[in-house]
mmCIF file of C-alpha atoms and ligand atoms in Angstrom:
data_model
loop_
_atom_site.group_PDB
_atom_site.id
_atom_site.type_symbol
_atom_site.label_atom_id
_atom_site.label_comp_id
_atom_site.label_asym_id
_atom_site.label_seq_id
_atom_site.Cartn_x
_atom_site.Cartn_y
_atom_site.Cartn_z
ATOM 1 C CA UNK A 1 143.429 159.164 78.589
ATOM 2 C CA UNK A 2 144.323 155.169 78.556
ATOM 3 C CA UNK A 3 144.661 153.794 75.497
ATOM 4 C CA UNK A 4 143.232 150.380 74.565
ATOM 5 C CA UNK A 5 146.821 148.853 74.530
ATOM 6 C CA UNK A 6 146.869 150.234 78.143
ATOM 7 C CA UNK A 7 144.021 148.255 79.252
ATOM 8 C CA UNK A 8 145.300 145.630 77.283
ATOM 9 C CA UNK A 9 148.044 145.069 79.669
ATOM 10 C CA UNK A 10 145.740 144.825 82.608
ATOM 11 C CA UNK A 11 145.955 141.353 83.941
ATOM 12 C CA UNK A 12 141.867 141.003 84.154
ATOM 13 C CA UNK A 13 141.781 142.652 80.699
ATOM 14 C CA UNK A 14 140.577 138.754 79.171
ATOM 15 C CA UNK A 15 137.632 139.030 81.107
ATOM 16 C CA UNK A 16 136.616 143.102 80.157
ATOM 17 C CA UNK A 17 135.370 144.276 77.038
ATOM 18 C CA UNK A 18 138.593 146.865 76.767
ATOM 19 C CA UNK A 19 137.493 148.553 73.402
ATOM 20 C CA UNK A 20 133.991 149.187 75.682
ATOM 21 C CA UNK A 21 136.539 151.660 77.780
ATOM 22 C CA UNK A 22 136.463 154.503 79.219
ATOM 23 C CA UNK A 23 133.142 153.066 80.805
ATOM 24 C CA UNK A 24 130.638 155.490 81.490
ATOM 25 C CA UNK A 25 130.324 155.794 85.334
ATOM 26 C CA UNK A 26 131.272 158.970 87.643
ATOM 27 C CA UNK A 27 134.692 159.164 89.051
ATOM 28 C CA UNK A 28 134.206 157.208 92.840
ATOM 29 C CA UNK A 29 130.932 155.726 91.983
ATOM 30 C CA UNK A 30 130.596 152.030 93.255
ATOM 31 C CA UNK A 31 130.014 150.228 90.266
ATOM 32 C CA UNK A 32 133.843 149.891 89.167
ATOM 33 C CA UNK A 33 134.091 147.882 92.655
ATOM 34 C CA UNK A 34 131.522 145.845 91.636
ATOM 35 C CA UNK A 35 132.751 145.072 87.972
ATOM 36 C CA UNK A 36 136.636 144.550 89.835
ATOM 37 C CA UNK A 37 135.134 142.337 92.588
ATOM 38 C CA UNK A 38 133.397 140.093 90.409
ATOM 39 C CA UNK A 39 136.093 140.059 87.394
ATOM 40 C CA UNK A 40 138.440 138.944 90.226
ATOM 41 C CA UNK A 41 136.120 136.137 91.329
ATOM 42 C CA UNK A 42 136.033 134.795 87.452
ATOM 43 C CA UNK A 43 139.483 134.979 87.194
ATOM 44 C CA UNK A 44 140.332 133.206 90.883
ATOM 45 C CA UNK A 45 137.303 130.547 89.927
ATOM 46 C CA UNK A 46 139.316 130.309 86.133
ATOM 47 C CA UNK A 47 136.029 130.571 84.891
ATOM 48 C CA UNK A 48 134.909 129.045 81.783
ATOM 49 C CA UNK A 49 133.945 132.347 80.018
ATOM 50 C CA UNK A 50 131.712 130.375 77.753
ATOM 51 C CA UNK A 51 129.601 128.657 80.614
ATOM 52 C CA UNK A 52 128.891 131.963 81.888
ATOM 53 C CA UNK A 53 126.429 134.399 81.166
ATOM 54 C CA UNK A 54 125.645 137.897 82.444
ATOM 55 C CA UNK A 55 122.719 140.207 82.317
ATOM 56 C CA UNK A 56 121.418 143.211 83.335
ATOM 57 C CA UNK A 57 118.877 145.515 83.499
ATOM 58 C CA UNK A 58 118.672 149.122 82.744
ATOM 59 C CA UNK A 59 120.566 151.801 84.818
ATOM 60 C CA UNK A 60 123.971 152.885 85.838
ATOM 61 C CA UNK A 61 125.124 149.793 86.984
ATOM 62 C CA UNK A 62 123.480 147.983 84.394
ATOM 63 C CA UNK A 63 126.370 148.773 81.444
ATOM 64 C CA UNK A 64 127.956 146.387 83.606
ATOM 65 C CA UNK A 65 126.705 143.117 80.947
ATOM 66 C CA UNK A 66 128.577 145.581 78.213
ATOM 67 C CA UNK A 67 131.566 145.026 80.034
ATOM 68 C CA UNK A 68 131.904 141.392 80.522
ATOM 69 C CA UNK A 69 133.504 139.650 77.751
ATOM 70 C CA UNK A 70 130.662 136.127 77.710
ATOM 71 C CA UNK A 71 127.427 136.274 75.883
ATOM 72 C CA UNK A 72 125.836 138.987 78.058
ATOM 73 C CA UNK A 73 122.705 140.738 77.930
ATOM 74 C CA UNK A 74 122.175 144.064 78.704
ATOM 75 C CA UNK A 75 117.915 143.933 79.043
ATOM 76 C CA UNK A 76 114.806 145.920 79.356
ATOM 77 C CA UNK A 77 114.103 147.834 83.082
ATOM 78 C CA UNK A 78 113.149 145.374 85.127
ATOM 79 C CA UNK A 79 113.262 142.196 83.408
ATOM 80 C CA UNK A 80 116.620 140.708 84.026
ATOM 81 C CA UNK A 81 115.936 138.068 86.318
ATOM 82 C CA UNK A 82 112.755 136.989 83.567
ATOM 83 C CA UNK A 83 115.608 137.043 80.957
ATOM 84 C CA UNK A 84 117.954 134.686 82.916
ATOM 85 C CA UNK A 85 115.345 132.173 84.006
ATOM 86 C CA UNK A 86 114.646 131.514 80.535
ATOM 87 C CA UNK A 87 118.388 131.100 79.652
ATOM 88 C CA UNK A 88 119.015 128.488 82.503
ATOM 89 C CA UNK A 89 116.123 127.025 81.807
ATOM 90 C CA UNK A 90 117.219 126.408 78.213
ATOM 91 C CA UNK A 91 121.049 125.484 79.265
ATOM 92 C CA UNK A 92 120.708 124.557 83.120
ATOM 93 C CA UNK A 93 124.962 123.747 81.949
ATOM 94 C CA UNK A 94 125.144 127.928 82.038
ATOM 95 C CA UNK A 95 126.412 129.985 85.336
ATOM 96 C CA UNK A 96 124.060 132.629 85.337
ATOM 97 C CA UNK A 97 124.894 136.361 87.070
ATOM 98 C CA UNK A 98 122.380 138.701 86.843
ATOM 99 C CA UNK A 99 123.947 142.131 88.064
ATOM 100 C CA UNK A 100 121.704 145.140 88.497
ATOM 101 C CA UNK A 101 120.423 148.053 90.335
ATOM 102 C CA UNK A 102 118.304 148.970 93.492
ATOM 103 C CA UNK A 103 115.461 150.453 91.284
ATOM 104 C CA UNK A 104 115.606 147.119 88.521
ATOM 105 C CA UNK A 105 115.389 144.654 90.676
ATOM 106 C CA UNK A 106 113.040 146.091 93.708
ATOM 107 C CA UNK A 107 110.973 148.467 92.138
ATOM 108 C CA UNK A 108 109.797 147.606 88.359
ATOM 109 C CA UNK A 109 111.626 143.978 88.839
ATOM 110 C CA UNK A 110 110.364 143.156 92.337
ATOM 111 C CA UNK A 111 107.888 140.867 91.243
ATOM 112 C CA UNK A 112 110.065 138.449 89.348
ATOM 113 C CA UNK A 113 113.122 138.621 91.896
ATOM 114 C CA UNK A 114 110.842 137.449 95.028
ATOM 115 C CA UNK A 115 109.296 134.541 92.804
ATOM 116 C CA UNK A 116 112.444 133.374 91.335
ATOM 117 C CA UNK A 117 114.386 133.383 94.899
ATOM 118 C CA UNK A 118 110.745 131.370 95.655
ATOM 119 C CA UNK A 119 111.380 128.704 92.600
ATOM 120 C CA UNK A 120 115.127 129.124 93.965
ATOM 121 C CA UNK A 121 116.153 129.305 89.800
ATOM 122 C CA UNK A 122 120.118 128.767 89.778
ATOM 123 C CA UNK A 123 121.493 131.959 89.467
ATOM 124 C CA UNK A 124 123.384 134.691 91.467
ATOM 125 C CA UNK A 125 121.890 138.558 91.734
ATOM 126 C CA UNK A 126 124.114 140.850 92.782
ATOM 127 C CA UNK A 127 122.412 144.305 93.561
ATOM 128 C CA UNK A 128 124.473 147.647 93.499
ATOM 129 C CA UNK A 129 122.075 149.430 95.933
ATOM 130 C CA UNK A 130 123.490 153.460 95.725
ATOM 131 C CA UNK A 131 119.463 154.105 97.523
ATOM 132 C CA UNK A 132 118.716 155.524 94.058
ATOM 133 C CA UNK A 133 117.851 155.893 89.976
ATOM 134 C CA UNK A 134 121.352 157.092 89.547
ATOM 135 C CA UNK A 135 120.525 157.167 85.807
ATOM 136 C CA UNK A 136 117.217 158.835 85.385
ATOM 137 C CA UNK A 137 118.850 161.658 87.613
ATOM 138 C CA UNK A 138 118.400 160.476 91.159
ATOM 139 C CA UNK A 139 114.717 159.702 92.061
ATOM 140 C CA UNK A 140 113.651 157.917 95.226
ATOM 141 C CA UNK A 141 112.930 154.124 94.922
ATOM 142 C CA UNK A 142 112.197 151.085 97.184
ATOM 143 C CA UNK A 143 115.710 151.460 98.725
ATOM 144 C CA UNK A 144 115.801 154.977 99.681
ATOM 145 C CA UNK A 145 116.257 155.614 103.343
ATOM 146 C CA UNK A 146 113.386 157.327 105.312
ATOM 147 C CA UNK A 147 114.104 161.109 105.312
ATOM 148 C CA UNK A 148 116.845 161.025 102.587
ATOM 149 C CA UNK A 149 116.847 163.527 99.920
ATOM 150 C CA UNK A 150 116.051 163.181 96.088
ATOM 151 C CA UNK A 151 115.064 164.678 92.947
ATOM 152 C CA UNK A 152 111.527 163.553 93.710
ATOM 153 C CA UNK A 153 111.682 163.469 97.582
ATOM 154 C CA UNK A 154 113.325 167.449 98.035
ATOM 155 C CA UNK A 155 111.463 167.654 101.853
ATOM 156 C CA UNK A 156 112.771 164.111 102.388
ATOM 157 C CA UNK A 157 111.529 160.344 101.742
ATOM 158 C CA UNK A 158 107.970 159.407 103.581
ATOM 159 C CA UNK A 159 108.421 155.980 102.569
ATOM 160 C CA UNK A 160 109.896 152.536 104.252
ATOM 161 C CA UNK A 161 112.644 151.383 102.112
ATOM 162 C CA UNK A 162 112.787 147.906 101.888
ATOM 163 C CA UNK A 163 115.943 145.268 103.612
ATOM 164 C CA UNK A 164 116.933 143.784 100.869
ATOM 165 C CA UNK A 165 118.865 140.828 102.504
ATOM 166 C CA UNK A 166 115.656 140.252 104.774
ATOM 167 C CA UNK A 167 113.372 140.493 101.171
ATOM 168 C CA UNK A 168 115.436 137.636 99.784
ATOM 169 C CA UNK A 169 115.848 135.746 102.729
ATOM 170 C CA UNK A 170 111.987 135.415 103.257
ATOM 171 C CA UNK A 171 111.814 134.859 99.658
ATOM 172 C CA UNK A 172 113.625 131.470 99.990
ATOM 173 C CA UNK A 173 117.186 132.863 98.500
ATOM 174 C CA UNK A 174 119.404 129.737 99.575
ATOM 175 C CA UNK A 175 122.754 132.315 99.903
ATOM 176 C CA UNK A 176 122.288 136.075 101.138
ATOM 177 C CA UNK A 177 124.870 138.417 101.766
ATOM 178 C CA UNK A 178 125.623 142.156 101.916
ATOM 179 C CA UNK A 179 128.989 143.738 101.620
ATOM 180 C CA UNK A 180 129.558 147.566 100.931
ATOM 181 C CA UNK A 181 132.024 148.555 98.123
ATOM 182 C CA UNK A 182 134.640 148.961 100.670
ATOM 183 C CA UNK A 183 134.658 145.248 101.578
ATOM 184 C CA UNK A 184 136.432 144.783 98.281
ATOM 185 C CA UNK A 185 138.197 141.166 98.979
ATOM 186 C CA UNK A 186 134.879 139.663 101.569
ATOM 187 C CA UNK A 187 132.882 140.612 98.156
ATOM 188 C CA UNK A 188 135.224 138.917 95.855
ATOM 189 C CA UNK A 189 134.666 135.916 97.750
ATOM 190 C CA UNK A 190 131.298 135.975 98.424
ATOM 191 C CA UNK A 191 131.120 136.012 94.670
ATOM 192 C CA UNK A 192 132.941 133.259 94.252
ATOM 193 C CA UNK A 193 131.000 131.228 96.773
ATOM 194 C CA UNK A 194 128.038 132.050 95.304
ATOM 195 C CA UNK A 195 129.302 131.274 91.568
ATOM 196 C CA UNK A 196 129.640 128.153 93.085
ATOM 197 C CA UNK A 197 126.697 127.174 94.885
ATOM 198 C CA UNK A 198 123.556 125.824 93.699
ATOM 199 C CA UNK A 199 120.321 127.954 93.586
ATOM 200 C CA UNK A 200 118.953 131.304 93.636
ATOM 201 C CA UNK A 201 121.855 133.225 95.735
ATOM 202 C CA UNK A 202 122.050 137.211 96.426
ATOM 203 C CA UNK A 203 124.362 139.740 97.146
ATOM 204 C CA UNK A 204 123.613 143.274 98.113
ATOM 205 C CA UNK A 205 126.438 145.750 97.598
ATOM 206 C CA UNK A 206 125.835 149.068 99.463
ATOM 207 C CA UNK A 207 127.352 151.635 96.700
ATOM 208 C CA UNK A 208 128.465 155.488 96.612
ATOM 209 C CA UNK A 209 126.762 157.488 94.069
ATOM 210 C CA UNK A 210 128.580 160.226 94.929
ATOM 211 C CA UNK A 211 127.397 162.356 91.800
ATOM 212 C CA UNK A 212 123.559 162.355 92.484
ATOM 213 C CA UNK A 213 122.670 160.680 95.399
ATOM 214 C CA UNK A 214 125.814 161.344 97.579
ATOM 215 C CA UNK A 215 125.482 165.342 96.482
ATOM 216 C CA UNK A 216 121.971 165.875 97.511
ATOM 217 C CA UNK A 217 122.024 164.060 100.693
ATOM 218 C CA UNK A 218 125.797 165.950 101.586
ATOM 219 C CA UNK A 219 127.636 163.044 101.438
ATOM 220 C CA UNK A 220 131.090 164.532 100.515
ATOM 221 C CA UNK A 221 132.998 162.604 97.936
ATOM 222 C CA UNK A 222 133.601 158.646 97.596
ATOM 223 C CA UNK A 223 136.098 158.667 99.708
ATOM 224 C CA UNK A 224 134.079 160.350 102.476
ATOM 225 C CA UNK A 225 131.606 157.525 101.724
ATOM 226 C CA UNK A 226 134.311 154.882 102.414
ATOM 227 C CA UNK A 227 134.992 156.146 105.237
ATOM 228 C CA UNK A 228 131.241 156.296 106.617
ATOM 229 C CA UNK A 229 131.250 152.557 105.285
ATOM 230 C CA UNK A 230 134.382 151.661 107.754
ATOM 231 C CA UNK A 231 132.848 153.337 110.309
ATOM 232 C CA UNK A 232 129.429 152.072 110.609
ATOM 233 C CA UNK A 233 129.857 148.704 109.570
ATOM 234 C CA UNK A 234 129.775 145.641 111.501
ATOM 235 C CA UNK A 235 130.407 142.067 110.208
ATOM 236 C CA UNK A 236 127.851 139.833 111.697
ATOM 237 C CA UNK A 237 127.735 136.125 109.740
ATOM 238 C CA UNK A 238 124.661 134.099 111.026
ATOM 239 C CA UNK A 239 123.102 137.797 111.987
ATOM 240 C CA UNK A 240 119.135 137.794 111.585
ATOM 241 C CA UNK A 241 118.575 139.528 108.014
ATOM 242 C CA UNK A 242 115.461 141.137 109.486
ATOM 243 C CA UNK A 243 117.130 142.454 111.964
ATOM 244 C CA UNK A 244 119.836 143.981 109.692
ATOM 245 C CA UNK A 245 118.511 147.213 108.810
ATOM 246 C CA UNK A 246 120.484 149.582 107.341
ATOM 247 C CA UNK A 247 120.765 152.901 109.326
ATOM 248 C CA UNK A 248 123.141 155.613 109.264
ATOM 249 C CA UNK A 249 124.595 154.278 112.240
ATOM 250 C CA UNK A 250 124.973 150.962 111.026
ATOM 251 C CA UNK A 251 125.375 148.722 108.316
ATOM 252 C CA UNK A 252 125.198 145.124 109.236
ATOM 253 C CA UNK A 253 127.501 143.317 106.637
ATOM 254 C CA UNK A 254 128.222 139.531 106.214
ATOM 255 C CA UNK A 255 126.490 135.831 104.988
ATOM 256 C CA UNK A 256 123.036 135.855 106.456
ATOM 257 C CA UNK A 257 121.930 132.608 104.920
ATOM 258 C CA UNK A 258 123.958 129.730 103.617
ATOM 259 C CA UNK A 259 121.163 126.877 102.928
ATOM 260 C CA UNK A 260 120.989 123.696 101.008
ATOM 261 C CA UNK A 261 117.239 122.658 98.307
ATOM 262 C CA UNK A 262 116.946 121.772 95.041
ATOM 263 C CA UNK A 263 116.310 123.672 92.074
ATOM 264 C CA UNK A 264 113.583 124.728 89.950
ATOM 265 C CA UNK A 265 115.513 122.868 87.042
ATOM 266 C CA UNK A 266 116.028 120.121 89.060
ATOM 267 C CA UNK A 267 112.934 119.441 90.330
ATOM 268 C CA UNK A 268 111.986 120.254 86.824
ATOM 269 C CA UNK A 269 113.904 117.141 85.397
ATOM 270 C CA UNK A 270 112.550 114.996 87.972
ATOM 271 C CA UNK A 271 108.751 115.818 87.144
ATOM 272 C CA UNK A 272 109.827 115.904 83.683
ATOM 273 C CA UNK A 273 110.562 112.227 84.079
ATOM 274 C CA UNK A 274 107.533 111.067 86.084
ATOM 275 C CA UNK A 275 105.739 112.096 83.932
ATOM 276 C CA UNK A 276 107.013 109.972 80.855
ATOM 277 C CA UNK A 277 106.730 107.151 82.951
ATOM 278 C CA UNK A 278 103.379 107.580 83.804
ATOM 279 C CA UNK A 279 102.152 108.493 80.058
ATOM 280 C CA UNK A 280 104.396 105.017 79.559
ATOM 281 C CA UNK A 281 102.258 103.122 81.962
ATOM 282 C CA UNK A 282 99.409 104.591 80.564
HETATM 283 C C1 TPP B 301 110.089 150.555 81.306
HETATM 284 C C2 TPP B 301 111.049 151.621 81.737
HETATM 285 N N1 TPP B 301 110.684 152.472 82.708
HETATM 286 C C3 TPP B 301 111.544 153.419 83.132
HETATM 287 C C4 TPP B 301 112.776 153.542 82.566
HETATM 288 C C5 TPP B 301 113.716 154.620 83.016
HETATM 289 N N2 TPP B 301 114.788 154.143 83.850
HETATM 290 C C6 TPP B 301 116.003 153.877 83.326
HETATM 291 S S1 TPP B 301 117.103 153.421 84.488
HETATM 292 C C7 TPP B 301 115.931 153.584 85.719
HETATM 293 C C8 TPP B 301 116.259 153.346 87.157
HETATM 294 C C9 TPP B 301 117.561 152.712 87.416
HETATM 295 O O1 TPP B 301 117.795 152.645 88.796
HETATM 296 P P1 TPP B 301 118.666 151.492 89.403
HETATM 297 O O2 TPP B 301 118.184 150.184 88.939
HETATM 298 O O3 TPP B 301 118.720 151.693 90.875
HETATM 299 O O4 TPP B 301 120.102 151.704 88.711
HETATM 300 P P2 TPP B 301 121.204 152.853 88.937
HETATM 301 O O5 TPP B 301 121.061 153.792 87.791
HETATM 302 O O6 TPP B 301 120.939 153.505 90.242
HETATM 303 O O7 TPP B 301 122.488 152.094 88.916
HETATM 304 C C10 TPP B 301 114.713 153.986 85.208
HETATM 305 C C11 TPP B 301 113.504 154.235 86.024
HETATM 306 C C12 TPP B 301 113.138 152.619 81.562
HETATM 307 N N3 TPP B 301 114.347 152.636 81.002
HETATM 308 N N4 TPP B 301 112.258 151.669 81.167
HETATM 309 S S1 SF4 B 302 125.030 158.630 88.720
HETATM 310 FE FE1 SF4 B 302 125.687 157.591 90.588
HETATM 311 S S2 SF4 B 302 125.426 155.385 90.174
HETATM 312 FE FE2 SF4 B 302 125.386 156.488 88.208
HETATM 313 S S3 SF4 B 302 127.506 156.392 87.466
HETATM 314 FE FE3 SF4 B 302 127.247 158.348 88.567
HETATM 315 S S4 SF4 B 302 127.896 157.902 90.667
HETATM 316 FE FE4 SF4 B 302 127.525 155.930 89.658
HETATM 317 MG MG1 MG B 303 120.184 152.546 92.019
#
């Protein structure tokens, strides 16, 4: 096994929580990617690790907030996006990066992530989307493709997942983007465009489960998954996100939306101060 010292030596180990290692996720599962991809954006960006702030929700991915070395919050199912609102809010001076899963943010979380995308809060949601609850054991959820097999679909999903990039989009997200955990360097600097950028931006990151999603739907191992991602998808920038289903044929990858409008805590200031001049004038 590696030893702390080991990790230590790794030269992203300033931004990881080392003595949080070995992390808990399945040998090939996405969510290392993900926690690589975005460790490597911080450290490109020579991010201020005290301006930035990570939280998550509950699931696989979500240990991901343990991992970070900032003030991070790993928070109830569902409520990330609630949580992170409040923080900018309180410190608009914070990045904000709420990562989290399929099932937090689109099935108990929906609600909050189409209204803050709507208020376009300052923050950037990246969403591992393995089509599953990886944690809970693999039931279906709002991402599941029609037909695919689960714990709780075993004669095959009746229902229409959602597009995520197309959800956000028509939300008002000002950035949207979808990479799969092969696109490990167009990822890294999506991140670090969206780090960057003003307003509510997401990131979809089609993910292997290979453990319980992967095994039930005959998958074959990550790597098999990899190479299904090669395959199938196609890098369209500027591509119509409700056109860009994903299908086991295809997986339409790239920056759907790259748009400019002020912020909630912007437009927050502003009223803020039209109103003290109007209680002024009386
Ligand atoms: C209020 C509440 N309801 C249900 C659960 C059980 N639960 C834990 S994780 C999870 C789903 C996680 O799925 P997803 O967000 O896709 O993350 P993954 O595990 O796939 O990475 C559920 C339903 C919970 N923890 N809290
Ligand atoms: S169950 Fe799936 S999502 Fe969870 S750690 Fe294992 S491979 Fe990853
Ligand atoms: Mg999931």
């Amino acid at each position: 096994m590696t030893t702390i010292e080991e990790f230590d030596k790794h030269p992203l180990s300033r931004y990881v929580r080392v003595e949080r290692f070995p992390h808990i996720w399945c040998e090939g599962c996405g969510n290392g990617v993900i926690l690589n991809c975005f460790v490597k954006a911080l450290d490109d960006l020579n991010m201020d690790m005290n301006k930035l702030v990570v939280v998550s929700g509950i699931g696989c991915i979500g240990r991901i907030a343990g991992y970070i070395k900032c003030d991070s919050f790993h928070t109830t199912h569902g409520r990330p996006i609630a949580l992170a609102t409040g923080i900018k809010l309180a410190n608009p001076r914070l990045a904000i990066a709420v990562i989290s899963g399929d099932g937090d943010l689109f099935a108990i979380g929906g609600n909050h992530f189409i209204h803050a995308a709507r208020r376009n809060i300052d923050m950037t949601v990246i969403c591992s989307n393995n089509f599953n609850y990886g944690m809970t054991g693999g039931q279906f959820g709002p991402t599941t493709p029609l037909g695919s097999y689960t714990t709780t679909t075993p004669y095959g999903n009746i229902e229409h997942p959602f597009n995520l990039v197309h959800l956000a989009a028509a939300s008002g997200a000002v950035y949207v983007a979808r990479w799969t955990a092969l696109h490990v360097k167009r990822l890294t600097a999506s991140i670090k465009k969206a780090l960057q950028k003003k307003g509510f931006k997401f990131i979809e990151v089609v993910s292997p489960c290979p453990e319980i999603y992967g095994r039930r739907n005959k998958l074959g191992r990550a790597v098999d998954v990899m190479k299904q991602y090669r395959q199938t998808s196609e890098i369209r920038h500027g591509y119509d996100p409700s056109k860009a289903e994903i299908t086991q044929e295809k997986i339409i990858v790239g920056e759907f939306v790259d748009i400019e409008k002020p912020t909630y805590a912007e437009l927050l200031q502003k009223q803020f101060f039209k109103v003290q001049k109007k209680l002024k004038e009386g």
